Amino acid sequence: MRKPTHDEAADPGRRDMLRTAGAVMTAAAGMAIAAPVAAQGVAGQGGVNGLSPAARNSGPLGARLQGVQHFGLTVQNMERAFEFYTEVLGGTEVFRHGDFQGDTVHNTLLADQDIQANELGVNPRTLGVPDLRDGAQRLDVRFIQFDNVVIELLQYRDADQPMGGPRAFAEPVQHMSPAFPRMMHICFHVRDDVDFNKFITDLEAESARRGMTQVRANRTIRVNTEAERRAAPQSANTNKVTVAPSDGWELIYCKGPEGEQLEFVKALGPVKQRFANTLAARQRVLTGAR
């Protein structure tokens, strides 16, 4: 069980609020998970949507999936990242597991990188590849549930470093522009009735209060210095798109505590309807409804 933070211990009201929020999100997650689990039960009694397991296993690959289960983020400082995604953004820990090592784990995660190192004739470590096979490095993971998806935090560390510590096996990549190929981001869906501009202001303030000065959101106006970014009016926190087919989309990019690329969005009006229509059409196809 996670120990209360200093802030929670000092403020029982805040602790209760976080616990309540976690319980609500856990219930919502359970509802989201219930449908696939129920479908799996039907599968054991003749298949999902009338398809036998044999028919499904020979059908299109997409028909064998049930959505995205989680996004993974490799971090430098596990406790810092965990605090941000649970206490700042309100996610709920599902479980944690760690000290992963051994040949099977190494091969499962890192075989491709080992092959590259062999082809280049270099030590895998020079490519940032940890040695889980012989246990010189270890892997720890924590899963965090949000309403509709899970985020997995991963930390590769030297074996002599403690779990959750601030020192990762490899140095973090710097200057992580979203324009680099293979660069990914995590996007959070802001509720329709939330003041987007104020949300971003509060996000930065709460993160700064916790010493997470890396959490910085972009502005929609041109700024050349950090001082100018901080001095920008609150109205510059949101890009409101008015051109179809993205009309109704509100967004801003933001860096997380590990330097990871985040995005916060609202989907309103026409663009919200386009997403809803596409989801409904997809579900009709998957269920065979007309």
mmCIF file of C-alpha atoms in Angstrom:
data_model
loop_
_atom_site.group_PDB
_atom_site.id
_atom_site.type_symbol
_atom_site.label_atom_id
_atom_site.label_comp_id
_atom_site.label_asym_id
_atom_site.label_seq_id
_atom_site.Cartn_x
_atom_site.Cartn_y
_atom_site.Cartn_z
ATOM 1 C CA MET A 1 0.000 0.000 0.000
ATOM 2 C CA ARG A 2 1.241 3.488 -0.860
ATOM 3 C CA LYS A 3 2.383 5.526 2.146
ATOM 4 C CA PRO A 4 0.684 8.919 2.651
ATOM 5 C CA THR A 5 2.724 11.815 1.313
ATOM 6 C CA HIS A 6 3.838 14.623 3.604
ATOM 7 C CA ASP A 7 1.041 16.822 2.227
ATOM 8 C CA GLU A 8 -1.600 14.172 2.852
ATOM 9 C CA ALA A 9 -0.410 13.579 6.413
ATOM 10 C CA ALA A 10 -0.461 17.290 7.143
ATOM 11 C CA ASP A 11 -3.891 17.772 5.574
ATOM 12 C CA PRO A 12 -6.329 14.930 6.365
ATOM 13 C CA GLY A 13 -9.003 16.654 4.271
ATOM 14 C CA ARG A 14 -6.783 16.487 1.204
ATOM 15 C CA ARG A 15 -6.025 12.842 1.943
ATOM 16 C CA ASP A 16 -9.732 12.001 2.128
ATOM 17 C CA MET A 17 -10.403 13.905 -1.096
ATOM 18 C CA LEU A 18 -7.731 11.928 -2.932
ATOM 19 C CA ARG A 19 -9.049 8.656 -1.557
ATOM 20 C CA THR A 20 -12.584 9.529 -2.648
ATOM 21 C CA ALA A 21 -11.399 10.507 -6.124
ATOM 22 C CA GLY A 22 -9.466 7.271 -6.376
ATOM 23 C CA ALA A 23 -12.508 5.236 -5.373
ATOM 24 C CA VAL A 24 -14.678 6.978 -7.958
ATOM 25 C CA MET A 25 -12.139 6.392 -10.722
ATOM 26 C CA THR A 26 -11.658 2.780 -9.689
ATOM 27 C CA ALA A 27 -15.419 2.267 -9.964
ATOM 28 C CA ALA A 28 -15.466 3.923 -13.390
ATOM 29 C CA ALA A 29 -12.569 1.764 -14.519
ATOM 30 C CA GLY A 30 -14.421 -1.312 -13.307
ATOM 31 C CA MET A 31 -17.416 -0.345 -15.433
ATOM 32 C CA ALA A 32 -15.183 0.123 -18.476
ATOM 33 C CA ILE A 33 -13.538 -3.243 -17.920
ATOM 34 C CA ALA A 34 -16.798 -5.092 -17.220
ATOM 35 C CA ALA A 35 -17.938 -5.181 -20.853
ATOM 36 C CA PRO A 36 -14.820 -6.862 -22.272
ATOM 37 C CA VAL A 37 -14.757 -9.296 -19.359
ATOM 38 C CA ALA A 38 -18.391 -10.175 -19.950
ATOM 39 C CA ALA A 39 -17.671 -10.629 -23.641
ATOM 40 C CA GLN A 40 -14.839 -12.978 -22.808
ATOM 41 C CA GLY A 41 -17.285 -15.023 -20.765
ATOM 42 C CA VAL A 42 -19.580 -15.289 -23.777
ATOM 43 C CA ALA A 43 -16.603 -16.325 -25.890
ATOM 44 C CA GLY A 44 -16.227 -19.408 -23.763
ATOM 45 C CA GLN A 45 -19.838 -20.326 -24.596
ATOM 46 C CA GLY A 46 -19.651 -20.170 -28.360
ATOM 47 C CA GLY A 47 -17.684 -17.033 -29.118
ATOM 48 C CA VAL A 48 -18.082 -13.260 -29.113
ATOM 49 C CA ASN A 49 -20.633 -11.731 -31.513
ATOM 50 C CA GLY A 50 -21.504 -15.189 -32.852
ATOM 51 C CA LEU A 51 -17.925 -15.998 -33.893
ATOM 52 C CA SER A 52 -16.307 -19.183 -32.706
ATOM 53 C CA PRO A 53 -12.725 -18.922 -31.390
ATOM 54 C CA ALA A 54 -11.528 -20.708 -34.545
ATOM 55 C CA ALA A 55 -13.305 -18.213 -36.808
ATOM 56 C CA ARG A 56 -12.001 -15.232 -34.861
ATOM 57 C CA ASN A 57 -8.453 -16.572 -34.893
ATOM 58 C CA SER A 58 -8.512 -16.826 -38.674
ATOM 59 C CA GLY A 59 -10.226 -13.454 -39.170
ATOM 60 C CA PRO A 60 -8.794 -9.914 -39.465
ATOM 61 C CA LEU A 61 -6.246 -8.928 -36.842
ATOM 62 C CA GLY A 62 -8.362 -5.966 -35.765
ATOM 63 C CA ALA A 63 -11.229 -8.274 -34.848
ATOM 64 C CA ARG A 64 -8.936 -10.026 -32.377
ATOM 65 C CA LEU A 65 -8.304 -6.872 -30.353
ATOM 66 C CA GLN A 66 -10.383 -5.185 -27.685
ATOM 67 C CA GLY A 67 -8.778 -1.735 -27.655
ATOM 68 C CA VAL A 68 -5.700 -0.102 -26.171
ATOM 69 C CA GLN A 69 -4.801 -1.450 -22.722
ATOM 70 C CA HIS A 70 -2.048 0.959 -21.651
ATOM 71 C CA PHE A 71 0.626 3.440 -22.631
ATOM 72 C CA GLY A 72 4.119 2.952 -21.231
ATOM 73 C CA LEU A 73 6.492 5.692 -20.099
ATOM 74 C CA THR A 74 10.109 5.015 -19.135
ATOM 75 C CA VAL A 75 11.109 7.431 -16.375
ATOM 76 C CA GLN A 76 14.247 8.639 -14.661
ATOM 77 C CA ASN A 77 12.688 9.253 -11.234
ATOM 78 C CA MET A 78 9.917 6.773 -10.429
ATOM 79 C CA GLU A 79 8.594 8.457 -7.280
ATOM 80 C CA ARG A 80 8.422 11.874 -8.947
ATOM 81 C CA ALA A 81 6.550 10.506 -11.968
ATOM 82 C CA PHE A 82 4.236 8.440 -9.759
ATOM 83 C CA GLU A 83 3.374 11.484 -7.649
ATOM 84 C CA PHE A 84 2.530 13.518 -10.753
ATOM 85 C CA TYR A 85 0.263 10.943 -12.381
ATOM 86 C CA THR A 86 -1.532 9.957 -9.162
ATOM 87 C CA GLU A 87 -1.591 13.006 -6.882
ATOM 88 C CA VAL A 88 -1.544 15.815 -9.459
ATOM 89 C CA LEU A 89 -3.565 14.215 -12.288
ATOM 90 C CA GLY A 90 -5.604 11.896 -10.058
ATOM 91 C CA GLY A 91 -4.806 8.437 -11.415
ATOM 92 C CA THR A 92 -5.200 5.368 -9.186
ATOM 93 C CA GLU A 93 -2.475 2.786 -8.706
ATOM 94 C CA VAL A 94 -3.492 -0.667 -9.922
ATOM 95 C CA PHE A 95 -0.387 -2.503 -8.756
ATOM 96 C CA ARG A 96 3.381 -2.326 -8.813
ATOM 97 C CA HIS A 97 5.931 -5.025 -9.507
ATOM 98 C CA GLY A 98 9.684 -4.903 -9.752
ATOM 99 C CA ASP A 99 13.196 -6.226 -9.607
ATOM 100 C CA PHE A 100 12.608 -7.920 -12.970
ATOM 101 C CA GLN A 101 15.709 -9.668 -14.291
ATOM 102 C CA GLY A 102 16.765 -12.877 -15.991
ATOM 103 C CA ASP A 103 17.163 -14.298 -19.467
ATOM 104 C CA THR A 104 13.469 -14.567 -20.319
ATOM 105 C CA VAL A 105 12.696 -10.984 -19.264
ATOM 106 C CA HIS A 106 15.734 -9.643 -21.110
ATOM 107 C CA ASN A 107 14.888 -11.520 -24.306
ATOM 108 C CA THR A 108 11.232 -10.491 -24.167
ATOM 109 C CA LEU A 109 12.008 -6.780 -23.908
ATOM 110 C CA LEU A 110 15.402 -6.268 -25.506
ATOM 111 C CA ALA A 111 16.088 -8.897 -28.185
ATOM 112 C CA ASP A 112 15.831 -6.368 -31.020
ATOM 113 C CA GLN A 113 18.362 -4.037 -29.388
ATOM 114 C CA ASP A 114 20.755 -6.932 -28.753
ATOM 115 C CA ILE A 115 20.606 -7.848 -32.438
ATOM 116 C CA GLN A 116 21.368 -4.257 -33.424
ATOM 117 C CA ALA A 117 24.356 -4.156 -31.077
ATOM 118 C CA ASN A 118 25.672 -7.446 -32.490
ATOM 119 C CA GLU A 119 25.300 -6.190 -36.056
ATOM 120 C CA LEU A 120 27.189 -3.000 -35.183
ATOM 121 C CA GLY A 121 29.829 -4.884 -33.196
ATOM 122 C CA VAL A 122 29.380 -2.742 -30.086
ATOM 123 C CA ASN A 123 28.634 -3.324 -26.425
ATOM 124 C CA PRO A 124 24.837 -3.173 -25.999
ATOM 125 C CA ARG A 125 25.333 -0.699 -23.155
ATOM 126 C CA THR A 126 26.593 1.878 -25.638
ATOM 127 C CA LEU A 127 23.112 1.790 -27.201
ATOM 128 C CA GLY A 128 21.454 2.244 -23.832
ATOM 129 C CA VAL A 129 20.617 -1.437 -23.407
ATOM 130 C CA PRO A 130 20.519 -2.615 -19.782
ATOM 131 C CA ASP A 131 21.743 -6.052 -18.756
ATOM 132 C CA LEU A 132 18.640 -7.667 -17.313
ATOM 133 C CA ARG A 133 19.900 -11.072 -18.392
ATOM 134 C CA ASP A 134 22.634 -11.282 -15.736
ATOM 135 C CA GLY A 135 20.947 -8.881 -13.310
ATOM 136 C CA ALA A 136 23.356 -5.945 -13.485
ATOM 137 C CA GLN A 137 20.261 -3.828 -14.055
ATOM 138 C CA ARG A 138 16.667 -4.327 -12.949
ATOM 139 C CA LEU A 139 13.239 -3.193 -14.149
ATOM 140 C CA ASP A 140 10.431 -1.874 -11.943
ATOM 141 C CA VAL A 141 6.897 -1.044 -13.141
ATOM 142 C CA ARG A 142 3.798 0.651 -11.740
ATOM 143 C CA PHE A 143 0.381 0.675 -13.406
ATOM 144 C CA ILE A 144 -1.907 3.691 -12.986
ATOM 145 C CA GLN A 145 -5.593 3.564 -13.944
ATOM 146 C CA PHE A 146 -7.431 6.515 -15.431
ATOM 147 C CA ASP A 147 -11.078 6.436 -16.478
ATOM 148 C CA ASN A 148 -10.502 4.888 -19.893
ATOM 149 C CA VAL A 149 -6.869 3.796 -20.144
ATOM 150 C CA VAL A 150 -3.884 2.712 -18.047
ATOM 151 C CA ILE A 151 -0.441 4.314 -17.933
ATOM 152 C CA GLU A 152 2.532 2.118 -17.077
ATOM 153 C CA LEU A 153 5.599 3.745 -15.534
ATOM 154 C CA LEU A 154 8.844 1.830 -16.091
ATOM 155 C CA GLN A 155 12.225 2.437 -14.505
ATOM 156 C CA TYR A 156 15.401 0.618 -15.501
ATOM 157 C CA ARG A 157 17.945 0.970 -12.695
ATOM 158 C CA ASP A 158 21.291 -0.438 -11.651
ATOM 159 C CA ALA A 159 20.929 -3.366 -9.268
ATOM 160 C CA ASP A 160 22.523 -1.421 -6.389
ATOM 161 C CA GLN A 161 19.963 1.381 -6.650
ATOM 162 C CA PRO A 162 16.766 1.240 -4.583
ATOM 163 C CA MET A 163 13.336 0.798 -6.093
ATOM 164 C CA GLY A 164 11.677 4.123 -6.801
ATOM 165 C CA GLY A 165 14.899 6.071 -6.578
ATOM 166 C CA PRO A 166 15.880 9.078 -8.690
ATOM 167 C CA ARG A 167 18.701 7.401 -10.613
ATOM 168 C CA ALA A 168 17.846 5.473 -13.760
ATOM 169 C CA PHE A 169 20.202 3.198 -15.676
ATOM 170 C CA ALA A 170 20.388 5.518 -18.692
ATOM 171 C CA GLU A 171 20.461 9.280 -18.940
ATOM 172 C CA PRO A 172 17.215 10.863 -20.127
ATOM 173 C CA VAL A 173 17.020 12.085 -23.701
ATOM 174 C CA GLN A 174 17.201 15.866 -23.793
ATOM 175 C CA HIS A 175 15.547 18.357 -26.180
ATOM 176 C CA MET A 176 12.586 16.081 -26.830
ATOM 177 C CA SER A 177 10.844 17.946 -29.637
ATOM 178 C CA PRO A 178 7.500 16.408 -30.675
ATOM 179 C CA ALA A 179 8.671 16.773 -34.281
ATOM 180 C CA PHE A 180 11.166 13.893 -34.007
ATOM 181 C CA PRO A 181 9.972 10.688 -35.713
ATOM 182 C CA ARG A 182 9.044 8.029 -33.136
ATOM 183 C CA MET A 183 8.345 10.719 -30.542
ATOM 184 C CA MET A 184 5.077 9.942 -28.751
ATOM 185 C CA HIS A 185 2.821 11.831 -26.379
ATOM 186 C CA ILE A 186 0.158 11.076 -23.797
ATOM 187 C CA CYS A 187 -3.094 12.974 -24.269
ATOM 188 C CA PHE A 188 -5.532 13.625 -21.402
ATOM 189 C CA HIS A 189 -9.206 14.371 -22.098
ATOM 190 C CA VAL A 190 -10.439 17.390 -20.132
ATOM 191 C CA ARG A 191 -14.121 17.337 -19.159
ATOM 192 C CA ASP A 192 -16.524 19.461 -21.199
ATOM 193 C CA ASP A 193 -17.520 21.790 -18.347
ATOM 194 C CA VAL A 194 -13.968 22.532 -17.146
ATOM 195 C CA ASP A 195 -12.366 25.951 -17.708
ATOM 196 C CA PHE A 196 -9.426 24.860 -19.870
ATOM 197 C CA ASN A 197 -7.348 28.018 -19.323
ATOM 198 C CA LYS A 198 -7.695 27.777 -15.543
ATOM 199 C CA PHE A 199 -6.963 24.042 -15.603
ATOM 200 C CA ILE A 200 -3.570 24.675 -17.216
ATOM 201 C CA THR A 201 -2.796 27.503 -14.771
ATOM 202 C CA ASP A 202 -3.678 25.263 -11.817
ATOM 203 C CA LEU A 203 -1.713 22.331 -13.267
ATOM 204 C CA GLU A 204 1.465 24.399 -13.488
ATOM 205 C CA ALA A 205 0.938 25.892 -10.025
ATOM 206 C CA GLU A 206 0.292 22.546 -8.337
ATOM 207 C CA SER A 207 3.279 20.959 -10.063
ATOM 208 C CA ALA A 208 5.552 23.867 -9.090
ATOM 209 C CA ARG A 209 4.354 23.596 -5.491
ATOM 210 C CA ARG A 210 5.646 20.023 -5.504
ATOM 211 C CA GLY A 211 8.992 21.044 -6.992
ATOM 212 C CA MET A 212 8.112 19.728 -10.468
ATOM 213 C CA THR A 213 9.367 22.785 -12.321
ATOM 214 C CA GLN A 214 9.691 20.747 -15.515
ATOM 215 C CA VAL A 215 5.894 20.785 -15.917
ATOM 216 C CA ARG A 216 5.456 23.666 -18.350
ATOM 217 C CA ALA A 217 2.618 24.221 -20.788
ATOM 218 C CA ASN A 218 2.993 26.029 -24.086
ATOM 219 C CA ARG A 219 1.183 29.272 -24.910
ATOM 220 C CA THR A 220 -0.733 30.187 -28.057
ATOM 221 C CA ILE A 221 1.127 33.502 -28.355
ATOM 222 C CA ARG A 222 4.783 33.822 -29.326
ATOM 223 C CA VAL A 223 7.189 33.832 -26.360
ATOM 224 C CA ASN A 224 10.991 33.859 -26.518
ATOM 225 C CA THR A 225 11.944 33.383 -22.867
ATOM 226 C CA GLU A 226 10.681 31.455 -19.863
ATOM 227 C CA ALA A 227 9.824 34.761 -18.200
ATOM 228 C CA GLU A 228 7.634 35.710 -21.161
ATOM 229 C CA ARG A 229 5.931 32.307 -21.061
ATOM 230 C CA ARG A 230 5.097 32.717 -17.367
ATOM 231 C CA ALA A 231 3.875 36.295 -17.911
ATOM 232 C CA ALA A 232 1.539 35.370 -20.781
ATOM 233 C CA PRO A 233 -2.178 35.981 -20.120
ATOM 234 C CA GLN A 234 -4.237 33.007 -18.996
ATOM 235 C CA SER A 235 -6.231 33.214 -22.236
ATOM 236 C CA ALA A 236 -3.093 32.032 -24.080
ATOM 237 C CA ASN A 237 -3.338 28.602 -22.418
ATOM 238 C CA THR A 238 -5.792 27.176 -24.957
ATOM 239 C CA ASN A 239 -5.769 26.794 -28.718
ATOM 240 C CA LYS A 240 -9.404 26.717 -29.830
ATOM 241 C CA VAL A 241 -9.722 25.236 -33.316
ATOM 242 C CA THR A 242 -12.592 26.596 -35.428
ATOM 243 C CA VAL A 243 -11.787 25.076 -38.834
ATOM 244 C CA ALA A 244 -13.471 21.819 -39.902
ATOM 245 C CA PRO A 245 -13.017 18.949 -39.429
ATOM 246 C CA SER A 246 -11.295 19.840 -36.125
ATOM 247 C CA ASP A 247 -13.812 22.529 -35.130
ATOM 248 C CA GLY A 248 -14.577 22.246 -31.432
ATOM 249 C CA TRP A 249 -11.119 20.881 -30.579
ATOM 250 C CA GLU A 250 -9.292 22.700 -27.750
ATOM 251 C CA LEU A 251 -5.722 21.783 -26.893
ATOM 252 C CA ILE A 252 -2.315 22.684 -25.551
ATOM 253 C CA TYR A 253 0.977 20.795 -25.396
ATOM 254 C CA CYS A 254 2.785 20.490 -22.067
ATOM 255 C CA LYS A 255 5.943 18.840 -20.787
ATOM 256 C CA GLY A 256 5.608 16.430 -17.869
ATOM 257 C CA PRO A 257 7.915 16.031 -14.854
ATOM 258 C CA GLU A 258 10.194 13.614 -16.721
ATOM 259 C CA GLY A 259 10.367 15.811 -19.821
ATOM 260 C CA GLU A 260 7.756 13.614 -21.502
ATOM 261 C CA GLN A 261 5.410 15.168 -24.020
ATOM 262 C CA LEU A 262 1.840 15.577 -22.792
ATOM 263 C CA GLU A 263 -1.259 17.005 -24.414
ATOM 264 C CA PHE A 264 -4.511 18.163 -22.851
ATOM 265 C CA VAL A 265 -7.627 18.395 -25.021
ATOM 266 C CA LYS A 266 -11.348 19.079 -25.001
ATOM 267 C CA ALA A 267 -13.541 17.777 -27.826
ATOM 268 C CA LEU A 268 -16.693 19.860 -28.177
ATOM 269 C CA GLY A 269 -19.360 20.508 -30.770
ATOM 270 C CA PRO A 270 -18.759 19.173 -34.300
ATOM 271 C CA VAL A 271 -15.501 17.337 -33.582
ATOM 272 C CA LYS A 272 -17.050 15.620 -30.564
ATOM 273 C CA GLN A 273 -19.894 14.414 -32.781
ATOM 274 C CA ARG A 274 -17.455 13.134 -35.406
ATOM 275 C CA PHE A 275 -15.679 11.006 -32.795
ATOM 276 C CA ALA A 276 -19.026 9.747 -31.457
ATOM 277 C CA ASN A 277 -20.315 8.873 -34.936
ATOM 278 C CA THR A 278 -17.136 6.990 -35.824
ATOM 279 C CA LEU A 279 -17.194 5.034 -32.560
ATOM 280 C CA ALA A 280 -20.844 4.119 -33.077
ATOM 281 C CA ALA A 281 -20.151 2.985 -36.643
ATOM 282 C CA ARG A 282 -17.191 0.905 -35.499
ATOM 283 C CA GLN A 283 -19.253 -0.752 -32.788
ATOM 284 C CA ARG A 284 -21.980 -1.601 -35.311
ATOM 285 C CA VAL A 285 -19.406 -3.289 -37.533
ATOM 286 C CA LEU A 286 -17.869 -5.213 -34.654
ATOM 287 C CA THR A 287 -21.246 -6.387 -33.367
ATOM 288 C CA GLY A 288 -22.714 -7.109 -36.780
ATOM 289 C CA ALA A 289 -25.585 -4.674 -36.165
ATOM 290 C CA ARG A 290 -27.222 -2.875 -39.078
#
